[in-house]
PDB file of C-alpha atoms and ligand atoms in Angstrom:
ATOM      1  CA  ALA A   1      34.670   2.097  -0.059  1.00 57.00           C
ATOM      2  CA  ALA A   2      31.216   2.473   0.937  1.00 72.00           C
ATOM      3  CA  GLY A   3      30.659   5.752  -0.664  1.00 91.00           C
ATOM      4  CA  ARG A   4      29.288   9.157   0.547  1.00 96.00           C
ATOM      5  CA  GLU A   5      25.501   8.243   2.378  1.00 97.00           C
ATOM      6  CA  LEU A   6      22.898  10.326  -0.067  1.00 98.00           C
ATOM      7  CA  LEU A   7      19.813   8.477   1.670  1.00 98.00           C
ATOM      8  CA  SER A   8      19.929   6.056   4.876  1.00 98.00           C
ATOM      9  CA  PRO A   9      17.815   3.214   5.013  1.00 98.00           C
ATOM     10  CA  SER A  10      15.355   5.180   6.633  1.00 98.00           C
ATOM     11  CA  ASP A  11      15.273   7.928   4.170  1.00 98.00           C
ATOM     12  CA  VAL A  12      14.608   5.060   1.268  1.00 98.00           C
ATOM     13  CA  GLN A  13      11.509   4.024   3.581  1.00 98.00           C
ATOM     14  CA  ARG A  14      10.297   7.728   3.370  1.00 98.00           C
ATOM     15  CA  THR A  15      11.077   8.521   0.093  1.00 98.00           C
ATOM     16  CA  VAL A  16       9.368   5.107  -1.381  1.00 98.00           C
ATOM     17  CA  ALA A  17       6.502   6.218   1.052  1.00 98.00           C
ATOM     18  CA  ARG A  18       6.586   9.494  -0.347  1.00 98.00           C
ATOM     19  CA  ILE A  19       6.407   8.605  -4.260  1.00 98.00           C
ATOM     20  CA  ALA A  20       3.602   6.450  -3.154  1.00 98.00           C
ATOM     21  CA  HIS A  21       1.371   9.298  -2.010  1.00 98.00           C
ATOM     22  CA  GLN A  22       2.478  11.474  -4.728  1.00 98.00           C
ATOM     23  CA  ILE A  23       0.804   8.474  -7.281  1.00 98.00           C
ATOM     24  CA  ILE A  24      -2.296   8.293  -5.088  1.00 97.00           C
ATOM     25  CA  GLU A  25      -2.884  12.007  -5.801  1.00 96.00           C
ATOM     26  CA  LYS A  26      -1.720  12.371  -9.445  1.00 96.00           C
ATOM     27  CA  THR A  27      -3.193   9.296 -10.560  1.00 95.00           C
ATOM     28  CA  ALA A  28      -6.537   9.555  -8.721  1.00 92.00           C
ATOM     29  CA  LEU A  29      -6.465   6.117  -7.958  1.00 90.00           C
ATOM     30  CA  ASP A  30      -8.487   5.945  -5.536  1.00 89.00           C
ATOM     31  CA  SER A  31     -11.309   8.231  -6.324  1.00 89.00           C
ATOM     32  CA  GLY A  32     -13.711   5.343  -7.234  1.00 86.00           C
ATOM     33  CA  ASP A  33     -14.239   7.955 -10.167  1.00 87.00           C
ATOM     34  CA  ALA A  34     -15.400   5.685 -13.013  1.00 83.00           C
ATOM     35  CA  ASP A  35     -13.427   7.634 -15.361  1.00 83.00           C
ATOM     36  CA  ALA A  36     -10.599   7.171 -13.924  1.00 85.00           C
ATOM     37  CA  PRO A  37      -7.703   5.348 -15.633  1.00 88.00           C
ATOM     38  CA  ARG A  38      -6.454   1.871 -14.305  1.00 94.00           C
ATOM     39  CA  VAL A  39      -2.853   2.406 -12.992  1.00 97.00           C
ATOM     40  CA  VAL A  40      -0.454  -0.320 -13.749  1.00 98.00           C
ATOM     41  CA  LEU A  41       3.389   0.188 -12.316  1.00 98.00           C
ATOM     42  CA  MET A  42       5.757  -1.341 -14.403  1.00 97.00           C
ATOM     43  CA  GLY A  43       9.209  -1.729 -13.297  1.00 97.00           C
ATOM     44  CA  ILE A  44      12.407  -1.589 -14.773  1.00 96.00           C
ATOM     45  CA  PRO A  45      14.545  -4.499 -14.190  1.00 93.00           C
ATOM     46  CA  THR A  46      16.386  -5.450 -11.467  1.00 93.00           C
ATOM     47  CA  ARG A  47      16.015  -2.738  -8.918  1.00 96.00           C
ATOM     48  CA  GLY A  48      13.382  -0.924 -10.333  1.00 97.00           C
ATOM     49  CA  THR A  49      11.222  -4.056 -10.253  1.00 96.00           C
ATOM     50  CA  THR A  50      11.762  -3.888  -6.706  1.00 97.00           C
ATOM     51  CA  LEU A  51      11.072  -0.540  -5.971  1.00 98.00           C
ATOM     52  CA  ALA A  52       7.782  -0.832  -7.965  1.00 98.00           C
ATOM     53  CA  ASN A  53       6.860  -3.838  -6.141  1.00 98.00           C
ATOM     54  CA  ARG A  54       7.521  -1.494  -2.617  1.00 98.00           C
ATOM     55  CA  LEU A  55       5.349   1.080  -4.372  1.00 98.00           C
ATOM     56  CA  ALA A  56       2.289  -1.110  -5.106  1.00 98.00           C
ATOM     57  CA  ASP A  57       2.499  -2.323  -0.888  1.00 98.00           C
ATOM     58  CA  LYS A  58       2.724   1.214  -0.109  1.00 98.00           C
ATOM     59  CA  ILE A  59      -0.077   2.619  -2.274  1.00 97.00           C
ATOM     60  CA  GLU A  60      -2.526  -0.389  -1.126  1.00 97.00           C
ATOM     61  CA  GLU A  61      -1.661   0.369   2.476  1.00 98.00           C
ATOM     62  CA  PHE A  62      -2.239   4.160   2.254  1.00 97.00           C
ATOM     63  CA  SER A  63      -5.182   4.071  -0.199  1.00 95.00           C
ATOM     64  CA  GLY A  64      -6.724   0.672  -0.208  1.00 95.00           C
ATOM     65  CA  VAL A  65      -6.507   0.012  -3.679  1.00 94.00           C
ATOM     66  CA  ARG A  66      -3.748  -2.027  -5.129  1.00 96.00           C
ATOM     67  CA  PRO A  67      -2.327  -1.167  -8.259  1.00 97.00           C
ATOM     68  CA  ALA A  68      -1.523  -3.313 -10.883  1.00 97.00           C
ATOM     69  CA  LEU A  69       2.386  -4.267 -11.288  1.00 97.00           C
ATOM     70  CA  GLY A  70       4.355  -5.607 -13.946  1.00 96.00           C
ATOM     71  CA  SER A  71       7.940  -5.659 -14.919  1.00 96.00           C
ATOM     72  CA  LEU A  72       9.651  -4.785 -18.246  1.00 95.00           C
ATOM     73  CA  ASP A  73      12.654  -5.943 -19.416  1.00 91.00           C
ATOM     74  CA  ILE A  74      14.582  -2.906 -22.100  1.00 87.00           C
ATOM     75  CA  THR A  75      17.437  -5.195 -23.106  1.00 80.00           C
ATOM     76  CA  LEU A  76      15.963  -5.792 -26.522  1.00 73.00           C
ATOM     77  CA  TYR A  77      15.226  -2.278 -27.175  1.00 75.00           C
ATOM     78  CA  ARG A  78      18.297  -0.252 -26.057  1.00 71.00           C
ATOM     79  CA  ASP A  79      20.083   1.572 -29.369  1.00 72.00           C
ATOM     80  CA  ASP A  80      23.620   1.084 -27.753  1.00 68.00           C
ATOM     81  CA  LEU A  81      22.667  -3.166 -27.852  1.00 62.00           C
ATOM     82  CA  ARG A  82      25.364  -3.738 -30.185  1.00 62.00           C
ATOM     83  CA  SER A  83      28.044  -1.876 -28.353  1.00 65.00           C
ATOM     84  CA  ARG A  84      27.303  -3.289 -24.998  1.00 61.00           C
ATOM     85  CA  PRO A  85      28.477  -6.399 -23.605  1.00 59.00           C
ATOM     86  CA  HIS A  86      26.358  -9.209 -23.554  1.00 60.00           C
ATOM     87  CA  ARG A  87      23.914  -9.586 -20.558  1.00 63.00           C
ATOM     88  CA  PRO A  88      20.726 -12.152 -20.032  1.00 59.00           C
ATOM     89  CA  LEU A  89      17.543 -10.911 -20.691  1.00 68.00           C
ATOM     90  CA  GLU A  90      15.584 -10.177 -17.643  1.00 71.00           C
ATOM     91  CA  ARG A  91      11.836 -10.838 -17.012  1.00 77.00           C
ATOM     92  CA  THR A  92       8.985  -9.141 -18.893  1.00 88.00           C
ATOM     93  CA  SER A  93       5.344  -9.679 -17.063  1.00 93.00           C
ATOM     94  CA  VAL A  94       1.853  -7.891 -17.966  1.00 94.00           C
ATOM     95  CA  PRO A  95      -0.514  -7.761 -15.304  1.00 95.00           C
ATOM     96  CA  ASP A  96      -3.935  -9.096 -15.861  1.00 93.00           C
ATOM     97  CA  GLY A  97      -5.716  -6.751 -17.908  1.00 94.00           C
ATOM     98  CA  GLY A  98      -2.624  -5.552 -19.699  1.00 96.00           C
ATOM     99  CA  ILE A  99      -1.778  -1.961 -20.491  1.00 97.00           C
ATOM    100  CA  GLU A 100      -4.481  -0.863 -22.893  1.00 96.00           C
ATOM    101  CA  ASN A 101      -5.783   2.540 -21.887  1.00 96.00           C
ATOM    102  CA  ALA A 102      -4.244   1.901 -18.286  1.00 97.00           C
ATOM    103  CA  LEU A 103      -2.042   5.119 -16.685  1.00 97.00           C
ATOM    104  CA  VAL A 104       1.135   3.334 -16.781  1.00 98.00           C
ATOM    105  CA  VAL A 105       3.806   4.360 -14.308  1.00 98.00           C
ATOM    106  CA  LEU A 106       7.695   3.374 -15.219  1.00 98.00           C
ATOM    107  CA  VAL A 107       9.819   2.659 -12.206  1.00 98.00           C
ATOM    108  CA  ASP A 108      13.342   2.722 -11.890  1.00 98.00           C
ATOM    109  CA  ASP A 109      16.402   3.303  -9.496  1.00 98.00           C
ATOM    110  CA  VAL A 110      18.526   5.591 -11.201  1.00 98.00           C
ATOM    111  CA  LEU A 111      17.495   8.148 -14.115  1.00 98.00           C
ATOM    112  CA  PHE A 112      20.810   9.419 -15.908  1.00 97.00           C
ATOM    113  CA  SER A 113      20.697   9.938 -19.852  1.00 96.00           C
ATOM    114  CA  GLY A 114      17.041   9.133 -20.416  1.00 97.00           C
ATOM    115  CA  ARG A 115      17.891   6.040 -22.970  1.00 95.00           C
ATOM    116  CA  THR A 116      16.487   3.436 -20.735  1.00 95.00           C
ATOM    117  CA  VAL A 117      13.362   5.285 -20.454  1.00 97.00           C
ATOM    118  CA  ARG A 118      13.463   5.687 -24.172  1.00 96.00           C
ATOM    119  CA  SER A 119      13.651   2.204 -24.885  1.00 94.00           C
ATOM    120  CA  ALA A 120      10.775   1.060 -22.314  1.00 96.00           C
ATOM    121  CA  LEU A 121       8.513   3.342 -24.298  1.00 96.00           C
ATOM    122  CA  ASP A 122       9.645   1.262 -27.131  1.00 93.00           C
ATOM    123  CA  GLY A 123       9.155  -1.833 -25.267  1.00 93.00           C
ATOM    124  CA  LEU A 124       5.496  -0.678 -23.847  1.00 95.00           C
ATOM    125  CA  ARG A 125       4.525   0.113 -27.723  1.00 94.00           C
ATOM    126  CA  ASP A 126       4.651  -3.520 -27.984  1.00 92.00           C
ATOM    127  CA  LEU A 127       2.368  -4.356 -24.962  1.00 94.00           C
ATOM    128  CA  GLY A 128      -0.600  -2.156 -26.366  1.00 95.00           C
ATOM    129  CA  ARG A 129      -1.487   1.596 -25.833  1.00 97.00           C
ATOM    130  CA  PRO A 130      -1.604   2.996 -22.506  1.00 97.00           C
ATOM    131  CA  ARG A 131      -3.828   6.314 -22.121  1.00 97.00           C
ATOM    132  CA  ALA A 132      -0.674   7.847 -20.264  1.00 97.00           C
ATOM    133  CA  VAL A 133       2.733   6.895 -19.211  1.00 98.00           C
ATOM    134  CA  GLN A 134       4.485   8.487 -16.114  1.00 98.00           C
ATOM    135  CA  LEU A 135       7.834   8.065 -14.344  1.00 98.00           C
ATOM    136  CA  ALA A 136       9.100   7.576 -11.297  1.00 98.00           C
ATOM    137  CA  VAL A 137      12.772   7.226 -10.107  1.00 98.00           C
ATOM    138  CA  LEU A 138      14.283   7.387  -6.737  1.00 98.00           C
ATOM    139  CA  ILE A 139      17.216   9.059  -8.045  1.00 98.00           C
ATOM    140  CA  ASP A 140      17.525  11.626 -10.817  1.00 98.00           C
ATOM    141  CA  ARG A 141      21.381  12.245 -11.182  1.00 98.00           C
ATOM    142  CA  GLY A 142      21.100  14.156 -14.491  1.00 97.00           C
ATOM    143  CA  HIS A 143      23.224  14.556 -17.519  1.00 97.00           C
ATOM    144  CA  ARG A 144      19.877  13.595 -19.993  1.00 98.00           C
ATOM    145  CA  GLU A 145      20.571  13.149 -23.474  1.00 96.00           C
ATOM    146  CA  LEU A 146      17.030  12.770 -24.377  1.00 97.00           C
ATOM    147  CA  PRO A 147      13.922  14.921 -23.704  1.00 98.00           C
ATOM    148  CA  ILE A 148      12.660  13.094 -20.904  1.00 98.00           C
ATOM    149  CA  ARG A 149      12.128  13.799 -17.443  1.00 98.00           C
ATOM    150  CA  ALA A 150      10.386  12.031 -14.229  1.00 98.00           C
ATOM    151  CA  ASP A 151       6.770  12.818 -12.892  1.00 98.00           C
ATOM    152  CA  TYR A 152       8.396  11.333  -9.230  1.00 98.00           C
ATOM    153  CA  VAL A 153      11.842  12.182  -7.761  1.00 98.00           C
ATOM    154  CA  GLY A 154      12.823  10.635  -4.886  1.00 98.00           C
ATOM    155  CA  LYS A 155      16.218  12.859  -4.578  1.00 98.00           C
ATOM    156  CA  ASN A 156      17.693  14.763  -7.373  1.00 98.00           C
ATOM    157  CA  VAL A 157      21.197  14.559  -6.990  1.00 97.00           C
ATOM    158  CA  PRO A 158      23.753  16.251  -9.090  1.00 95.00           C
ATOM    159  CA  THR A 159      26.905  14.322 -10.240  1.00 95.00           C
ATOM    160  CA  SER A 160      29.635  14.377 -12.261  1.00 96.00           C
ATOM    161  CA  ARG A 161      29.979  11.753 -14.946  1.00 94.00           C
ATOM    162  CA  ALA A 162      32.725  10.462 -13.234  1.00 94.00           C
ATOM    163  CA  GLU A 163      30.788   9.245 -10.377  1.00 95.00           C
ATOM    164  CA  ASP A 164      28.241   6.572  -9.815  1.00 95.00           C
ATOM    165  CA  ILE A 165      25.203   6.118  -7.302  1.00 97.00           C
ATOM    166  CA  SER A 166      24.854   2.821  -5.406  1.00 96.00           C
ATOM    167  CA  VAL A 167      21.410   1.850  -5.117  1.00 97.00           C
ATOM    168  CA  LEU A 168      21.211  -0.717  -2.138  1.00 97.00           C
ATOM    169  CA  LEU A 169      17.598  -2.513  -1.336  1.00 98.00           C
ATOM    170  CA  THR A 170      17.268  -5.206   1.357  1.00 98.00           C
ATOM    171  CA  GLU A 171      15.664  -7.336  -1.275  1.00 97.00           C
ATOM    172  CA  HIS A 172      19.050  -7.814  -3.218  1.00 96.00           C
ATOM    173  CA  ASP A 173      21.616  -6.249  -0.684  1.00 96.00           C
ATOM    174  CA  GLY A 174      20.626  -7.105   2.956  1.00 97.00           C
ATOM    175  CA  HIS A 175      20.006  -3.129   4.002  1.00 97.00           C
ATOM    176  CA  ASP A 176      18.505  -0.042   2.233  1.00 98.00           C
ATOM    177  CA  GLY A 177      20.748   3.017   1.334  1.00 98.00           C
ATOM    178  CA  VAL A 178      21.720   5.205  -1.485  1.00 98.00           C
ATOM    179  CA  TYR A 179      25.663   6.171  -1.932  1.00 97.00           C
ATOM    180  CA  LEU A 180      27.602   8.109  -3.956  1.00 97.00           C
ATOM    181  CA  HIS A 181      30.940   6.998  -5.248  1.00 95.00           C
ATOM    182  CA  GLN A 182      33.921   8.394  -7.089  1.00 89.00           C
ATOM    183  CA  GLU A 183      35.171   6.169 -10.237  1.00 77.00           C
TER     184      GLU A 183
HETATM  185  P1  5GP B   1      20.221   5.990 -18.085  1.00 56.24           P
HETATM  186  O1  5GP B   1      19.496   4.793 -19.805  1.00 56.24           O
HETATM  187  O2  5GP B   1      18.901   7.342 -17.822  1.00 56.24           O
HETATM  188  O3  5GP B   1      21.847   6.543 -19.256  1.00 56.24           O
HETATM  189  O4  5GP B   1      20.559   5.197 -17.319  1.00 56.24           O
HETATM  190  C1  5GP B   1      19.385   4.407 -16.098  1.00 56.24           C
HETATM  191  C2  5GP B   1      19.862   2.957 -16.333  1.00 56.24           C
HETATM  192  O5  5GP B   1      21.082   2.984 -15.848  1.00 56.24           O
HETATM  193  C3  5GP B   1      18.727   2.857 -14.782  1.00 56.24           C
HETATM  194  O6  5GP B   1      18.482   1.353 -15.165  1.00 56.24           O
HETATM  195  C4  5GP B   1      19.706   2.437 -13.983  1.00 56.24           C
HETATM  196  O7  5GP B   1      19.628   1.615 -13.116  1.00 56.24           O
HETATM  197  C5  5GP B   1      21.452   2.668 -14.880  1.00 56.24           C
HETATM  198  N1  5GP B   1      22.249   3.515 -14.102  1.00 56.24           N
HETATM  199  C6  5GP B   1      22.560   4.740 -14.682  1.00 56.24           C
HETATM  200  N2  5GP B   1      23.368   5.471 -13.844  1.00 56.24           N
HETATM  201  C7  5GP B   1      23.541   4.925 -13.000  1.00 56.24           C
HETATM  202  C8  5GP B   1      24.527   5.020 -11.453  1.00 56.24           C
HETATM  203  O8  5GP B   1      24.626   6.173 -11.627  1.00 56.24           O
HETATM  204  N3  5GP B   1      24.147   4.320 -10.275  1.00 56.24           N
HETATM  205  C9  5GP B   1      22.964   3.120 -10.835  1.00 56.24           C
HETATM  206  N4  5GP B   1      22.729   2.199  -9.880  1.00 56.24           N
HETATM  207  N5  5GP B   1      22.132   2.628 -12.178  1.00 56.24           N
HETATM  208  C10 5GP B   1      22.764   3.826 -12.729  1.00 56.24           C
HETATM  209 MG1   MG B   2      18.736  -0.464 -14.353  1.00 56.24          MG
END
């Protein structure tokens, strides 16, 4: 079943644009201030990386400044690696200039327990020491198990644990949309 629509295609595009504006505002990335940190968007594969790419395009369109872009595979840092079925490693790519002293914005599609983000923080530690780390997610579905929150949220969606959210993006799925399913 298609599930209940939470975000239409145009909602997804508007939401990504809004987060891009908020990142520009909160990071002062276009201030021209020599003290302002370099901004690096790090997407968590797969759909977090796609969203990070879209955010970089929008941020460049709105501010004239293109943030650095990378991706961070967190497979090896998960604390439940042993209990989860094997899945192939995704790509980690660090932009030129690295993340040392940068303002890193982690980007993911859905925030749930917070364990993926915790793993991403571990992964970042092996790449350098950012000045600060922020988090952008398209959907926050609640049920946190760790003291983690997002700085930028496309939509807060109260869910039950039995529900599941589909995030569809044109690059992977042929069209944009977010749906809620009963499992
Ligand atoms: P967490 O680690 O916070 O429990 O879960 C977040 C990670 O699992 C994200 O990378 C996200 O892609 C995936 N995830 C968790 N719940 C959902 C969901 O309901 N729908 C989708 N599409 N992904 C989810
Ligand atoms: Mg994911």
